[in-house]
Amino acid sequence: MNISVELTLTPLQDDYEPAIINFIKALRASGLTILENPLSTQVYGEYDTVMAVLQKEMKIALEAVERGLLYIKIVKSNRSDYEPHF
């Protein structure tokens, strides 16, 4: 089963950039399909593979901040090729 995941890491502290940068770099190095924009990062792939990477990398990212929020949305399908039809 393929999934699409949207992630937004929001550290609740002043020095927040290193945690976000390290999280995104780790996702890039995972070999999964990754799309980034200023508001979130999307990860696409097979459910078990994506969730194994996210389980590890989300824990590392949350341990790197004193306080933070991690928003996650999961869609059942690979939407990496989505293009608006209008």
PDB file of N, CA and C in Angstrom, residues 7 21-34 36 41-43 50 53-54 57-58:
ATOM      1  N   LEU A   7       4.301  16.452   6.582  1.00  0.00           N
ATOM      2  CA  LEU A   7       4.875  16.696   7.904  1.00  0.00           C
ATOM      3  C   LEU A   7       5.176  18.176   8.081  1.00  0.00           C
ATOM      4  N   ILE A  21      16.312  21.645   9.816  1.00  0.00           N
ATOM      5  CA  ILE A  21      17.265  21.319   8.749  1.00  0.00           C
ATOM      6  C   ILE A  21      17.732  19.872   8.861  1.00  0.00           C
ATOM      7  N   ASN A  22      18.072  19.438  10.047  1.00  0.00           N
ATOM      8  CA  ASN A  22      18.534  18.049  10.234  1.00  0.00           C
ATOM      9  C   ASN A  22      17.430  17.044   9.907  1.00  0.00           C
ATOM     10  N   PHE A  23      16.204  17.351  10.282  1.00  0.00           N
ATOM     11  CA  PHE A  23      15.064  16.479   9.993  1.00  0.00           C
ATOM     12  C   PHE A  23      14.880  16.336   8.483  1.00  0.00           C
ATOM     13  N   ILE A  24      14.892  17.458   7.762  1.00  0.00           N
ATOM     14  CA  ILE A  24      14.706  17.412   6.317  1.00  0.00           C
ATOM     15  C   ILE A  24      15.868  16.691   5.634  1.00  0.00           C
ATOM     16  N   LYS A  25      17.090  16.951   6.076  1.00  0.00           N
ATOM     17  CA  LYS A  25      18.246  16.265   5.479  1.00  0.00           C
ATOM     18  C   LYS A  25      18.172  14.755   5.693  1.00  0.00           C
ATOM     19  N   ALA A  26      17.720  14.329   6.862  1.00  0.00           N
ATOM     20  CA  ALA A  26      17.577  12.898   7.130  1.00  0.00           C
ATOM     21  C   ALA A  26      16.517  12.284   6.220  1.00  0.00           C
ATOM     22  N   LEU A  27      15.407  12.991   6.008  1.00  0.00           N
ATOM     23  CA  LEU A  27      14.367  12.487   5.108  1.00  0.00           C
ATOM     24  C   LEU A  27      14.892  12.407   3.679  1.00  0.00           C
ATOM     25  N   ARG A  28      15.647  13.413   3.248  1.00  0.00           N
ATOM     26  CA  ARG A  28      16.235  13.396   1.902  1.00  0.00           C
ATOM     27  C   ARG A  28      17.149  12.186   1.715  1.00  0.00           C
ATOM     28  N   ALA A  29      17.905  11.851   2.742  1.00  0.00           N
ATOM     29  CA  ALA A  29      18.870  10.751   2.665  1.00  0.00           C
ATOM     30  C   ALA A  29      18.215   9.374   2.736  1.00  0.00           C
ATOM     31  N   SER A  30      16.916   9.320   3.005  1.00  0.00           N
ATOM     32  CA  SER A  30      16.217   8.052   3.197  1.00  0.00           C
ATOM     33  C   SER A  30      16.008   7.273   1.899  1.00  0.00           C
ATOM     34  N   GLY A  31      16.098   7.943   0.763  1.00  0.00           N
ATOM     35  CA  GLY A  31      15.827   7.285  -0.504  1.00  0.00           C
ATOM     36  C   GLY A  31      14.363   7.343  -0.915  1.00  0.00           C
ATOM     37  N   LEU A  32      13.517   7.888  -0.050  1.00  0.00           N
ATOM     38  CA  LEU A  32      12.101   8.044  -0.376  1.00  0.00           C
ATOM     39  C   LEU A  32      11.900   9.263  -1.266  1.00  0.00           C
ATOM     40  N   THR A  33      10.747   9.343  -1.902  1.00  0.00           N
ATOM     41  CA  THR A  33      10.410  10.529  -2.679  1.00  0.00           C
ATOM     42  C   THR A  33       9.991  11.618  -1.706  1.00  0.00           C
ATOM     43  N   ILE A  34      10.673  12.767  -1.779  1.00  0.00           N
ATOM     44  CA  ILE A  34      10.440  13.871  -0.860  1.00  0.00           C
ATOM     45  C   ILE A  34      10.159  15.134  -1.669  1.00  0.00           C
ATOM     46  N   GLU A  36       9.424  19.320  -0.882  1.00  0.00           N
ATOM     47  CA  GLU A  36       9.482  20.316   0.186  1.00  0.00           C
ATOM     48  C   GLU A  36       8.889  21.633  -0.291  1.00  0.00           C
ATOM     49  N   THR A  41       6.783  19.364   4.515  1.00  0.00           N
ATOM     50  CA  THR A  41       7.545  18.397   3.728  1.00  0.00           C
ATOM     51  C   THR A  41       6.642  17.207   3.466  1.00  0.00           C
ATOM     52  N   GLN A  42       6.631  16.734   2.228  1.00  0.00           N
ATOM     53  CA  GLN A  42       5.823  15.573   1.870  1.00  0.00           C
ATOM     54  C   GLN A  42       6.750  14.395   1.588  1.00  0.00           C
ATOM     55  N   VAL A  43       6.315  13.226   2.069  1.00  0.00           N
ATOM     56  CA  VAL A  43       7.066  11.983   1.891  1.00  0.00           C
ATOM     57  C   VAL A  43       6.133  10.977   1.226  1.00  0.00           C
ATOM     58  N   VAL A  50       7.936   3.866   4.526  1.00  0.00           N
ATOM     59  CA  VAL A  50       7.772   5.259   4.969  1.00  0.00           C
ATOM     60  C   VAL A  50       7.639   5.318   6.487  1.00  0.00           C
ATOM     61  N   VAL A  53      10.952   4.752   8.363  1.00  0.00           N
ATOM     62  CA  VAL A  53      11.810   5.940   8.312  1.00  0.00           C
ATOM     63  C   VAL A  53      11.261   7.020   9.240  1.00  0.00           C
ATOM     64  N   LEU A  54       9.961   7.268   9.163  1.00  0.00           N
ATOM     65  CA  LEU A  54       9.372   8.331   9.980  1.00  0.00           C
ATOM     66  C   LEU A  54       9.467   8.026  11.468  1.00  0.00           C
ATOM     67  N   GLU A  57      13.111   8.921  12.362  1.00  0.00           N
ATOM     68  CA  GLU A  57      13.491  10.321  12.178  1.00  0.00           C
ATOM     69  C   GLU A  57      12.627  11.288  12.986  1.00  0.00           C
ATOM     70  N   MET A  58      11.360  10.967  13.208  1.00  0.00           N
ATOM     71  CA  MET A  58      10.522  11.831  14.042  1.00  0.00           C
ATOM     72  C   MET A  58      11.016  11.814  15.482  1.00  0.00           C
TER      73      MET A  58
END
